[in-house]
PDB file of C-alpha atoms in Angstrom:
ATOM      1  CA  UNK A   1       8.760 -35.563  11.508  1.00 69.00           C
ATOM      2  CA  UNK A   2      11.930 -34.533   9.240  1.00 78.00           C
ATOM      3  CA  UNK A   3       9.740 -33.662   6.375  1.00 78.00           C
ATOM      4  CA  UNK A   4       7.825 -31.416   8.924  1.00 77.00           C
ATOM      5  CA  UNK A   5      10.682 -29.601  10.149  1.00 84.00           C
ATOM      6  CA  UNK A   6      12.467 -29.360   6.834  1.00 85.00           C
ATOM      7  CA  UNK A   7       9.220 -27.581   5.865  1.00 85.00           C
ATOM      8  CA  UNK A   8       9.035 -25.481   8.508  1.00 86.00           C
ATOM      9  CA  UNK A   9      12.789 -24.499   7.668  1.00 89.00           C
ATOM     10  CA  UNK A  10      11.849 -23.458   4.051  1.00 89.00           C
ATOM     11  CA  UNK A  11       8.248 -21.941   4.986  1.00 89.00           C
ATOM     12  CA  UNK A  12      10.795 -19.998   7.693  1.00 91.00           C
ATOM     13  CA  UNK A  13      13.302 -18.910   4.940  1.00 92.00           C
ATOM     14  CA  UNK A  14      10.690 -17.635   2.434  1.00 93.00           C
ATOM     15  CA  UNK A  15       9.570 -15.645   4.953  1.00 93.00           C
ATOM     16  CA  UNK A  16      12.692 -14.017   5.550  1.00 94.00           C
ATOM     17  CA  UNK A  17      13.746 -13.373   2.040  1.00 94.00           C
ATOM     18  CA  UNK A  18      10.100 -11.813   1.102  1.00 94.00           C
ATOM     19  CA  UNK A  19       9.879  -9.781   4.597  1.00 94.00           C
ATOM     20  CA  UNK A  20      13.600  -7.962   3.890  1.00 95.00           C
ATOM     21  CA  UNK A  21      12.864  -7.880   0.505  1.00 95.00           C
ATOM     22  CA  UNK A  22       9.336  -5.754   1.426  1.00 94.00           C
ATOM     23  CA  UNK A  23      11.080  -3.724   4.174  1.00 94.00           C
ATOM     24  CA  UNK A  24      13.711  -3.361   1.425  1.00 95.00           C
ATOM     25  CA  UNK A  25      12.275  -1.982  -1.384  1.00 95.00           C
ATOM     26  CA  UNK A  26       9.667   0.392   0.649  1.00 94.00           C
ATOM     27  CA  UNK A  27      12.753   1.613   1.634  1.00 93.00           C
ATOM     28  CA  UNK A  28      13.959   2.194  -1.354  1.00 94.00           C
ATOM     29  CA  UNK A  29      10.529   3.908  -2.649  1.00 92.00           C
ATOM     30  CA  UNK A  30      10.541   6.648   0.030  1.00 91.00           C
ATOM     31  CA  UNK A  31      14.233   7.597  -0.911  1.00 90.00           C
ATOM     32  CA  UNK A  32      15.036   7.085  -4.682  1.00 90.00           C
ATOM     33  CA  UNK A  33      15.211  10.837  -6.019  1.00 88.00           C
ATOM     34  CA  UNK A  34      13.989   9.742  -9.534  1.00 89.00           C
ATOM     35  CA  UNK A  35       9.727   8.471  -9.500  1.00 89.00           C
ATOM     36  CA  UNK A  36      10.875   5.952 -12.210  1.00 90.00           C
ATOM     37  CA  UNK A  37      13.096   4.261 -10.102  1.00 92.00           C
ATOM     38  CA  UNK A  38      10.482   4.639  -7.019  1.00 92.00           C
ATOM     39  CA  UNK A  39       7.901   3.033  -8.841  1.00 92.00           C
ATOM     40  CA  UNK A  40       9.945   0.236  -9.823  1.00 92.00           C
ATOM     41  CA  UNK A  41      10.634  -0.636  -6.013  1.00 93.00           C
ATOM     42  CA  UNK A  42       6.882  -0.491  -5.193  1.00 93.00           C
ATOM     43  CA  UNK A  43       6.730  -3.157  -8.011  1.00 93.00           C
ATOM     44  CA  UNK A  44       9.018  -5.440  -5.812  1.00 93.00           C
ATOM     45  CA  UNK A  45       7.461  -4.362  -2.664  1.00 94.00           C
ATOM     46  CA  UNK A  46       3.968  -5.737  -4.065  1.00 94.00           C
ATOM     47  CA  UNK A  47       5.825  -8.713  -5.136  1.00 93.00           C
ATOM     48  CA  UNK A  48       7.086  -9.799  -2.198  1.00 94.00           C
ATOM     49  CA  UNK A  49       3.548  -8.888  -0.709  1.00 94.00           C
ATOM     50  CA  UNK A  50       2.294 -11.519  -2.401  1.00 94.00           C
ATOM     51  CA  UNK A  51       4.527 -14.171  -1.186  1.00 94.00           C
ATOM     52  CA  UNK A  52       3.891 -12.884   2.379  1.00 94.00           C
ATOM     53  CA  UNK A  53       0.098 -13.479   1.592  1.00 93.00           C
ATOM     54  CA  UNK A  54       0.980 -16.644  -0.095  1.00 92.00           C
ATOM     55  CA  UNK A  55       2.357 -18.078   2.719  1.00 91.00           C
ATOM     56  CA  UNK A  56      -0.627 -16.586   4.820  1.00 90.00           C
ATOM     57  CA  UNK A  57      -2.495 -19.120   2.599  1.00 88.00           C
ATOM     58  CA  UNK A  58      -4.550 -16.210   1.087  1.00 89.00           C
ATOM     59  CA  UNK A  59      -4.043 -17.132  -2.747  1.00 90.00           C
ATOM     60  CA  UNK A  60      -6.806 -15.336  -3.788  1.00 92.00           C
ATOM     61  CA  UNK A  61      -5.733 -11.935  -2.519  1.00 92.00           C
ATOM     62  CA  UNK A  62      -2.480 -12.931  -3.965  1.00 93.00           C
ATOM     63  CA  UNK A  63      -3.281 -12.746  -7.273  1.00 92.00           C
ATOM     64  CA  UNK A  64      -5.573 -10.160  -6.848  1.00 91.00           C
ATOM     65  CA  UNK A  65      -2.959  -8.148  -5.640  1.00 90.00           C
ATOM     66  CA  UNK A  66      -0.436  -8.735  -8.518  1.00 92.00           C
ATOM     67  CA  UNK A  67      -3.208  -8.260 -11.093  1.00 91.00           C
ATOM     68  CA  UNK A  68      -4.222  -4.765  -9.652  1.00 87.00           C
ATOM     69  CA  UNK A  69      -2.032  -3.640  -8.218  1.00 85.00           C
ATOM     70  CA  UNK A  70       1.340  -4.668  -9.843  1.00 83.00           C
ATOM     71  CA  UNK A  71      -0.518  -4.922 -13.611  1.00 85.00           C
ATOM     72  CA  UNK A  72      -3.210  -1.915 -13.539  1.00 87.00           C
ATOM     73  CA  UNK A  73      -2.008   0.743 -10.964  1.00 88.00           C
ATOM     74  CA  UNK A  74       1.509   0.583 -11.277  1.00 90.00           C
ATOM     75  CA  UNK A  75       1.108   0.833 -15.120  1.00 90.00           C
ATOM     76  CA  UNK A  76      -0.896   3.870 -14.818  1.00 89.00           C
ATOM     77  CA  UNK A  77       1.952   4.937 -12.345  1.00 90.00           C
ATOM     78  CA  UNK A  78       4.702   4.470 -14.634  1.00 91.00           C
ATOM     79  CA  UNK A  79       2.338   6.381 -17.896  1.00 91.00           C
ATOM     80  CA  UNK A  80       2.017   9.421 -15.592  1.00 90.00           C
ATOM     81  CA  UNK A  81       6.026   9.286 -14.537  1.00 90.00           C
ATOM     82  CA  UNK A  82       6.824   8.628 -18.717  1.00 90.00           C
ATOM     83  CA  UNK A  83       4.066  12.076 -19.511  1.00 89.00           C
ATOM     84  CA  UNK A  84       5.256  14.181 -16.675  1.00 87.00           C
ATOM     85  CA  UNK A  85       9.470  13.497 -18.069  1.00 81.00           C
ATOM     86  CA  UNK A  86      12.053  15.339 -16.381  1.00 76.00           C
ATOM     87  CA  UNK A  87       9.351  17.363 -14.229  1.00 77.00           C
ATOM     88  CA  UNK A  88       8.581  14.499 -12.375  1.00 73.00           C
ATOM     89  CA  UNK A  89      12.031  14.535 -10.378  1.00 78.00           C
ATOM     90  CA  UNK A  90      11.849  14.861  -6.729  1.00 72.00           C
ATOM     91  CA  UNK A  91      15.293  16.047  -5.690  1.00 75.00           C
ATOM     92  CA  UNK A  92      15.531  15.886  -1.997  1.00 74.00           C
ATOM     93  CA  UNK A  93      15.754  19.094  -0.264  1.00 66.00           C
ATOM     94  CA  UNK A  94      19.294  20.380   0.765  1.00 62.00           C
ATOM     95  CA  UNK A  95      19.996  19.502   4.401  1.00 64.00           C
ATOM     96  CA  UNK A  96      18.240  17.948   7.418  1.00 72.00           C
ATOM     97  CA  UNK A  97      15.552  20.377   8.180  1.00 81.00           C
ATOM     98  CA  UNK A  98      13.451  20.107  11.405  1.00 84.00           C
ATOM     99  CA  UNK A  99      10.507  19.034   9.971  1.00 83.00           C
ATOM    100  CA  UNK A 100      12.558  15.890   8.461  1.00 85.00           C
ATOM    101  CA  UNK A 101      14.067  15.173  11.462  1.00 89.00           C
ATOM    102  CA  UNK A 102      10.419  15.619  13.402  1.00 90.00           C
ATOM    103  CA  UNK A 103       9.035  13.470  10.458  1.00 89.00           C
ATOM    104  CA  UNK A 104      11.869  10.723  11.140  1.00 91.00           C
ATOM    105  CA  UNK A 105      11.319  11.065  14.982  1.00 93.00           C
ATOM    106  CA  UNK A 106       7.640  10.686  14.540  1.00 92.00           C
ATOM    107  CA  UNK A 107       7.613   7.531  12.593  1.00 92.00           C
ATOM    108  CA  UNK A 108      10.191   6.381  14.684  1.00 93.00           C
ATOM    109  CA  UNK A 109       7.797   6.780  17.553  1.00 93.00           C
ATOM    110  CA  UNK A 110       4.813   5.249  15.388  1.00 92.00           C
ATOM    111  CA  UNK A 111       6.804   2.303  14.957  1.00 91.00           C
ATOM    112  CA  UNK A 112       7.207   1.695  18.623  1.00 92.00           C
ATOM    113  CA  UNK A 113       3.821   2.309  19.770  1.00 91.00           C
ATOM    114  CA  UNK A 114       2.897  -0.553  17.453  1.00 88.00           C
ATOM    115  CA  UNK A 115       5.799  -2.605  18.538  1.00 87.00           C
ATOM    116  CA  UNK A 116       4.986  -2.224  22.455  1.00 89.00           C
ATOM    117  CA  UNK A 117       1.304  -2.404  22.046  1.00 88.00           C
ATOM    118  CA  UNK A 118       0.936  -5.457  19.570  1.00 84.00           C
ATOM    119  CA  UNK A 119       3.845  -7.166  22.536  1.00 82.00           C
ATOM    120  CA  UNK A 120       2.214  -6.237  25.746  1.00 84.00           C
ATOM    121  CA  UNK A 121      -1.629  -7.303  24.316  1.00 79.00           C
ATOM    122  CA  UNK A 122      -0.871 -10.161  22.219  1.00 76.00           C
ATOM    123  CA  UNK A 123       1.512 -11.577  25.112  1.00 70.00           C
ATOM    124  CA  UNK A 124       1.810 -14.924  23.440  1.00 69.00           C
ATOM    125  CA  UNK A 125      -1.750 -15.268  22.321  1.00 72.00           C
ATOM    126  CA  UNK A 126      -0.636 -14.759  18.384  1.00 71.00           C
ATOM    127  CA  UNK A 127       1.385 -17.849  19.042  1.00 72.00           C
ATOM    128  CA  UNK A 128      -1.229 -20.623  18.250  1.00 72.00           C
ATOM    129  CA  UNK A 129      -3.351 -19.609  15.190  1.00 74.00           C
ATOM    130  CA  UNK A 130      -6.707 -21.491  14.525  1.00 77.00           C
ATOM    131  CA  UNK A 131      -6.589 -24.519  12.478  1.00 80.00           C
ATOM    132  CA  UNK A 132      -8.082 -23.719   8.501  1.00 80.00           C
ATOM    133  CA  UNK A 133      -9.273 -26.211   6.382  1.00 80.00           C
ATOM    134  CA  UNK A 134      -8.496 -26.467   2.735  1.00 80.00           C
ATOM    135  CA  UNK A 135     -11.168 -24.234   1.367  1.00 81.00           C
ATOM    136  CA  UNK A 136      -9.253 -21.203   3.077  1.00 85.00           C
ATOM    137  CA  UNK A 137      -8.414 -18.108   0.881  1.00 81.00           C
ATOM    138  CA  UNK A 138      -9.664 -20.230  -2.302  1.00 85.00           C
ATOM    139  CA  UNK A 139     -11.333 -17.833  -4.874  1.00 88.00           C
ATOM    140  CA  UNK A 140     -14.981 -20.354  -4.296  1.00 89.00           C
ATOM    141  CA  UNK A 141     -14.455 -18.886  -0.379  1.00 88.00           C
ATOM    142  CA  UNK A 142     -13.965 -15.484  -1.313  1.00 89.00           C
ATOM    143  CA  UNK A 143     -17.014 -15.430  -3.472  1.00 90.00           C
ATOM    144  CA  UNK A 144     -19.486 -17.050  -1.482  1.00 90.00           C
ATOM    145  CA  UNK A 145     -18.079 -14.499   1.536  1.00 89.00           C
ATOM    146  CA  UNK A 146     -18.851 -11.436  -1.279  1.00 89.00           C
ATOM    147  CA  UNK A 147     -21.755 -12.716  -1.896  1.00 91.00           C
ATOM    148  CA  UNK A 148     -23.933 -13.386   1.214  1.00 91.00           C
ATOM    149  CA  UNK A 149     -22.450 -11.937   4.630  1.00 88.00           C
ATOM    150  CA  UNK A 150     -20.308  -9.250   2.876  1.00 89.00           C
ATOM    151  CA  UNK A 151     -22.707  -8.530   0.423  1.00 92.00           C
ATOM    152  CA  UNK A 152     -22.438  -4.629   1.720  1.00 92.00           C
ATOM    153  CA  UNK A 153     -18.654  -4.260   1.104  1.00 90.00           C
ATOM    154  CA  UNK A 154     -19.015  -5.512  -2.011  1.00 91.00           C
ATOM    155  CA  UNK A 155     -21.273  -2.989  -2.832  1.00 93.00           C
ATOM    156  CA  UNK A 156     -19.758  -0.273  -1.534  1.00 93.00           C
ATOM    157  CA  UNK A 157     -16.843  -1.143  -3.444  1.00 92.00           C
ATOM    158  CA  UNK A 158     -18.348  -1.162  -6.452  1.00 93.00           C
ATOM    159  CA  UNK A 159     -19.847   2.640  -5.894  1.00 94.00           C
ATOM    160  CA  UNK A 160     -16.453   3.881  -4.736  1.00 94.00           C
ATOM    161  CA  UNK A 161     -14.437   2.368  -8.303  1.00 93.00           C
ATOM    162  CA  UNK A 162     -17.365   4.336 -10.139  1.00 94.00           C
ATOM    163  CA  UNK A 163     -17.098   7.357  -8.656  1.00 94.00           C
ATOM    164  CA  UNK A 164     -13.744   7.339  -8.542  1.00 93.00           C
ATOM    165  CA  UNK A 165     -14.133   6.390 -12.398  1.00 91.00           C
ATOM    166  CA  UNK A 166     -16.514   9.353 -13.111  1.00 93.00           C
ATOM    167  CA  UNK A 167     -13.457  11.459 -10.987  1.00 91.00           C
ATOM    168  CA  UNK A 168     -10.514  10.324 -12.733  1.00 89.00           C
ATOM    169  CA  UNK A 169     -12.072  11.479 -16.144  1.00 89.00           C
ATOM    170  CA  UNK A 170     -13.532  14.692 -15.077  1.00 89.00           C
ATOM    171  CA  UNK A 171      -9.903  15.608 -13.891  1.00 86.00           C
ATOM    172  CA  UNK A 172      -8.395  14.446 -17.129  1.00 80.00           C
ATOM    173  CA  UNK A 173     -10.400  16.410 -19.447  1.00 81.00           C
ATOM    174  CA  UNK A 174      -9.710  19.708 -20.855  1.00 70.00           C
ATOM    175  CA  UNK A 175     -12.231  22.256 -19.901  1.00 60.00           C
ATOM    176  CA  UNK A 176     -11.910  24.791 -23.424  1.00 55.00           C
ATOM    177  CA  UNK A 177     -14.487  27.078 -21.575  1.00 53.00           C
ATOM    178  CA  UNK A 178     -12.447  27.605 -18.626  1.00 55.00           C
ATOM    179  CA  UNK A 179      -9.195  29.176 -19.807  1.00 53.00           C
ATOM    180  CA  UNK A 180      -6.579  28.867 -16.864  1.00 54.00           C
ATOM    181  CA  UNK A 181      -6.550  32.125 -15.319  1.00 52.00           C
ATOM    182  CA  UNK A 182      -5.559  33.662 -12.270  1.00 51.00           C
ATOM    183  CA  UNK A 183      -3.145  30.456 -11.018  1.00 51.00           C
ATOM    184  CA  UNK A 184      -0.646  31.512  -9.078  1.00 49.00           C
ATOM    185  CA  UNK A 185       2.570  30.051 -10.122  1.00 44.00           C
TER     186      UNK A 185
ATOM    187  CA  UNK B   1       0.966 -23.118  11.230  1.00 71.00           C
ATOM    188  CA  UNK B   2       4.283 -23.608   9.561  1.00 75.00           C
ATOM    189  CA  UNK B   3       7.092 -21.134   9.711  1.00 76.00           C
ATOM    190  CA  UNK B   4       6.942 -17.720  11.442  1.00 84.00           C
ATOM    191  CA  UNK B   5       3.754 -16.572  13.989  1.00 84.00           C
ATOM    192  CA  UNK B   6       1.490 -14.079  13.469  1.00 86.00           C
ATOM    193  CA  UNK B   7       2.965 -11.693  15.038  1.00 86.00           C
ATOM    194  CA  UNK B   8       6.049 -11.612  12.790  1.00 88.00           C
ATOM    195  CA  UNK B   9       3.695 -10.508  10.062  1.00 91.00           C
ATOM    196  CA  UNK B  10       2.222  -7.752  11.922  1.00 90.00           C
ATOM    197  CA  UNK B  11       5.576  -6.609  12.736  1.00 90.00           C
ATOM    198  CA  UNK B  12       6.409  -6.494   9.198  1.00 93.00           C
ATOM    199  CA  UNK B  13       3.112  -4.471   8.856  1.00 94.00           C
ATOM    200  CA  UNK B  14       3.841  -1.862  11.066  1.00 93.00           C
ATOM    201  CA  UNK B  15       7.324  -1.176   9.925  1.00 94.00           C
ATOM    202  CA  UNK B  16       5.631  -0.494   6.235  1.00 94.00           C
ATOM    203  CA  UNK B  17       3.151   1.504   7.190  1.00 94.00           C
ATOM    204  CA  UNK B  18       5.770   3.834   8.864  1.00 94.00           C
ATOM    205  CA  UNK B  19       7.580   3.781   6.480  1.00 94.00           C
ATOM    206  CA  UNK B  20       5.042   4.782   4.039  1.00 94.00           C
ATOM    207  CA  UNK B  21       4.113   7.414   6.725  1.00 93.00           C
ATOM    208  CA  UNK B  22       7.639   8.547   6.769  1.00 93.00           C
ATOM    209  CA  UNK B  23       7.461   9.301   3.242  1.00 91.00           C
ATOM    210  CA  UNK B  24       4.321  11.024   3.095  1.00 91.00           C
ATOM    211  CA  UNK B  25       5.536  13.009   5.556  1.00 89.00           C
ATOM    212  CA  UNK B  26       9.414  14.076   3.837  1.00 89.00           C
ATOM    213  CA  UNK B  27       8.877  13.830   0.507  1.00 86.00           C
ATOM    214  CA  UNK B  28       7.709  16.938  -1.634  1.00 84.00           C
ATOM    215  CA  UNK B  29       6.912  15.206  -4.922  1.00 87.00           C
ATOM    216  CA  UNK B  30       2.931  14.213  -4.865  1.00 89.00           C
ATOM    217  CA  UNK B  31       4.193  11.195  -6.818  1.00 90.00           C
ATOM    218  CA  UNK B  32       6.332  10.046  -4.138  1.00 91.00           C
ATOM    219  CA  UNK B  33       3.633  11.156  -1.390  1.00 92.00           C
ATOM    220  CA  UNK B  34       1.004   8.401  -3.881  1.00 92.00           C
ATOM    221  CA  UNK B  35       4.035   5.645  -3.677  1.00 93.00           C
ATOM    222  CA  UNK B  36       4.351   6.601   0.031  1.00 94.00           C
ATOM    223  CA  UNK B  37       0.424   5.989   0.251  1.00 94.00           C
ATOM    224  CA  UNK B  38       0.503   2.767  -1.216  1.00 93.00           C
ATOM    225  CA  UNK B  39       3.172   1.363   0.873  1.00 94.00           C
ATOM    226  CA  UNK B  40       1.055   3.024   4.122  1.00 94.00           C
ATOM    227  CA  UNK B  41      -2.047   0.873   2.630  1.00 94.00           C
ATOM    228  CA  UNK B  42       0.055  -2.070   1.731  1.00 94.00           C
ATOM    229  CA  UNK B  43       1.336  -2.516   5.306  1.00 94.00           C
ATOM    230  CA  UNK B  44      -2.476  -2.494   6.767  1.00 94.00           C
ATOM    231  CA  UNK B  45      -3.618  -5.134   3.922  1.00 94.00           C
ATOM    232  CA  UNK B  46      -0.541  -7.179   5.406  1.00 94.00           C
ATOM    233  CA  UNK B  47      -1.574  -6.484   9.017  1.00 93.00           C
ATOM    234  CA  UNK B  48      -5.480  -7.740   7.785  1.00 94.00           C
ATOM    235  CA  UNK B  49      -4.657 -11.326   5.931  1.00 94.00           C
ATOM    236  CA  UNK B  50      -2.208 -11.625   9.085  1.00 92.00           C
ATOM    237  CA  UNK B  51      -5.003 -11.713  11.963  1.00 90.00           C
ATOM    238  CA  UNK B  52      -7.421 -12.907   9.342  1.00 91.00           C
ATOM    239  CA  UNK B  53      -5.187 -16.555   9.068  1.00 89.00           C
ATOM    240  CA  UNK B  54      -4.553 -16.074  13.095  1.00 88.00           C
ATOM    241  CA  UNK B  55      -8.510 -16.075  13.443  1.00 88.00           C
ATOM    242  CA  UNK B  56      -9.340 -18.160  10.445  1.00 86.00           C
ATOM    243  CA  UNK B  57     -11.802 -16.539   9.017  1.00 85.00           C
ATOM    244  CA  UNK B  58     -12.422 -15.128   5.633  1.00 85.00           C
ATOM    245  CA  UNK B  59     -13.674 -11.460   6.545  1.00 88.00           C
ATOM    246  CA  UNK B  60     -10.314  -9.778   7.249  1.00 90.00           C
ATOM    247  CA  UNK B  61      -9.397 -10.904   3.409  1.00 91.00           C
ATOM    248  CA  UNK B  62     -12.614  -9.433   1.856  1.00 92.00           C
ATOM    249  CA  UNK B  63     -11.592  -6.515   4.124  1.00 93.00           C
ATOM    250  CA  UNK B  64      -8.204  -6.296   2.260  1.00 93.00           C
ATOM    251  CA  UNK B  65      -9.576  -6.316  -1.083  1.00 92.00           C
ATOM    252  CA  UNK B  66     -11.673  -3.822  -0.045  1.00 93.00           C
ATOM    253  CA  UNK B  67      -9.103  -1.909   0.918  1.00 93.00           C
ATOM    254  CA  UNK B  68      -7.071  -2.391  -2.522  1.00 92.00           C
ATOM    255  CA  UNK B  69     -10.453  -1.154  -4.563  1.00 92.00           C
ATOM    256  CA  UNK B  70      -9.953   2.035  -2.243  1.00 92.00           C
ATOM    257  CA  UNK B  71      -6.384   2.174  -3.450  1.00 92.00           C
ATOM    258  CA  UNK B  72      -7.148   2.050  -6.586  1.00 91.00           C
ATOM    259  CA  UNK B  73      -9.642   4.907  -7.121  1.00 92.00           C
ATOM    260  CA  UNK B  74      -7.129   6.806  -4.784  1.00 92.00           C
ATOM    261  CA  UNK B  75      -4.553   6.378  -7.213  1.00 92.00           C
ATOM    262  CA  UNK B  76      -6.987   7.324  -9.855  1.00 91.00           C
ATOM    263  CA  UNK B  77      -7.729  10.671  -7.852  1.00 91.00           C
ATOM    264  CA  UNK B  78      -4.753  11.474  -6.984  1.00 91.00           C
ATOM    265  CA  UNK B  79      -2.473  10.599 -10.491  1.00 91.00           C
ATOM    266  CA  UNK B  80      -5.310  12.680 -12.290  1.00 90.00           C
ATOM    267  CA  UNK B  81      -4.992  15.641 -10.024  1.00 88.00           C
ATOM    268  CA  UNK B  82      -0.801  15.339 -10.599  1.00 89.00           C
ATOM    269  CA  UNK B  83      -1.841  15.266 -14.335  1.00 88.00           C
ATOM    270  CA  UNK B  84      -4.396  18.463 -13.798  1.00 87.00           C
ATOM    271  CA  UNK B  85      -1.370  20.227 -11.839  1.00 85.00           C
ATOM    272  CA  UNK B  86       0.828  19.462 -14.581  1.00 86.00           C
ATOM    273  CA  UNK B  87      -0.875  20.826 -17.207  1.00 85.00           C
ATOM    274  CA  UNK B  88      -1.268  24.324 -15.350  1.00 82.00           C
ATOM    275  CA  UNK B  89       2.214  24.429 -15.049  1.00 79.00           C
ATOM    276  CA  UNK B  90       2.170  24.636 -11.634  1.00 79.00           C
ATOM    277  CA  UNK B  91       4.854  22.810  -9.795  1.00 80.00           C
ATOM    278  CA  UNK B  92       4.906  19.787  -8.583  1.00 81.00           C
ATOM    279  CA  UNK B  93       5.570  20.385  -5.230  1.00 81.00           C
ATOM    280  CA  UNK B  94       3.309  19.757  -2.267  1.00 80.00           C
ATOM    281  CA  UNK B  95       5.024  22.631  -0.043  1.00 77.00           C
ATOM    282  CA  UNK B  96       3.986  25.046  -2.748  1.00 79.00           C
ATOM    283  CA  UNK B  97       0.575  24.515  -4.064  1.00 78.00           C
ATOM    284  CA  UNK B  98      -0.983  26.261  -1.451  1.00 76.00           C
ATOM    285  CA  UNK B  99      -3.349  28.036  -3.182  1.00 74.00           C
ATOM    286  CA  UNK B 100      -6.852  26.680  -1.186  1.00 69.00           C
ATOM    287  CA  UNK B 101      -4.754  27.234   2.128  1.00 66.00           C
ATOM    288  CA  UNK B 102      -6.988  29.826   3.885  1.00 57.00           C
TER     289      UNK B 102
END
């Protein structure tokens, strides 16, 4: 019984420290002037992702998501901040304008809606979650999900990464025999 | 379940995706719009493995990886359009390239 609620204490305090950790540092990303320093913060927001999802016993995604997203996208992030140099700054603009303060009201707003509607319909049903044996979230689960009743997802993801593939280098290359004309600056 | 209910999660959720939805919406930079994306994408991943541990089933997870695949080529997209813009010299500022505006 002590062991359960000492436990439940720690599980509890985890959850803390990752959740103001997350709401944190995507704080920080929307209001850091310099990318650099943006990018950095999404690397702690994706962090403490991951223990959220950790202690949502889905290790798989987990690790997925530090592999992806904190190894391969936020690497190409930080290569396109690094080639782009002092152009990349993002000074904010002088002033509360309207459309910030509409922008600030309107999140605002979204925020509520979500609050009020996830209260009012979950009304204490999000209290008891189902029971999950051991095999939950394991990479064998995940698979044999991929594999047979999500077999469509999977390939629809695998069509999207290639096209978005084929995309990324068609953007990246140089066209020689279309000089850049008639841009407007 | 130890620690916190579902519903904790999926508050945590919702306050990333507006803030990501915040940012998209202030910020000027197209970098800082793509971070702003992420976090917006992040917060419905969180929202997915939450109600997929509340139901106990494995879809809302394959749904989340999904959705970081989608991420991913967006990312692609988007850094190699930045990249593309760069190297007009155009600059990088969403209020300003306006050019396919009709």
């Amino acid at each position: 019984m002590i062991v359960a609620s000492v436990s439940n204490v720690l599980v509890w305090a985890v959850w803390v420290l990752a959740a103001f950790a997350c709401v944190g540092t995507g704080i920080a990303v929307i209001s850091f002037t310099n990318p650099f320093y943006s990018a950095l913060s999404l690397i702690g927001n994706l962090a403490s992702l991951a223990v959220l999802y950790l202690l949502l016993s889905a290790e798989f995604v987990a690790a997925a998501q530090v592999l992806v997203y904190a190894g391969a996208v936020m690497v190409m992030f930080l290569f396109v901040i690094a080639y782009l140099g002092g152009r990349a700054d993002a000074p904010w603009a002088g002033g509360p304008s309207w459309q910030a303060l509409g922008a600030v009201a309107a999140s605002a707003a979204l925020f509520t809606e979500v609050v009020v509607v996830v209260g009012l319909k979950s009304s204490g049903r999000l209290s008891h979650s189902a029971h999950i044996d051991s095999t939950y979230g394991t990479p064998a689960e995940i698979g044999r999900l991929f594999l047979t009743d999500q077999l469509l997802a999977f390939e629809i993801t695998s069509i999207v990464l290639l096209i978005a593939a084929v995309g990324g280098v068609i953007l990246g290359s140089h066209s020689r025999a279309h000089p850049v004309e008639g841009v407007e600056q | 379940m130890r620690g916190p209910d579902v519903i904790w999660y999926v508050g945590v959720a919702g306050f990333l995706f507006c803030t990501g939805a915040l940012g998209v919406l202030i910020r000027r930079s197209p970098l800082i719009v793509l971070l702003s994306l992420e976090i917006m994408l992040n917060g419905a991943n969180l929202a997915l493995i939450a109600f997929a541990r509340h139901y106990g089933q494995g879809a809302g997870q394959i749904f989340a990886i999904t959705v970081m695949a989608v991420a991913a080529s967006e990312v692609v997209v988007g850094l190699g359009l930045i990249v593309a813009i760069s190297r007009r010299n155009l600059e990088l500022d969403v209020d300003k390239l306006s050019t396919l505006r009709g």
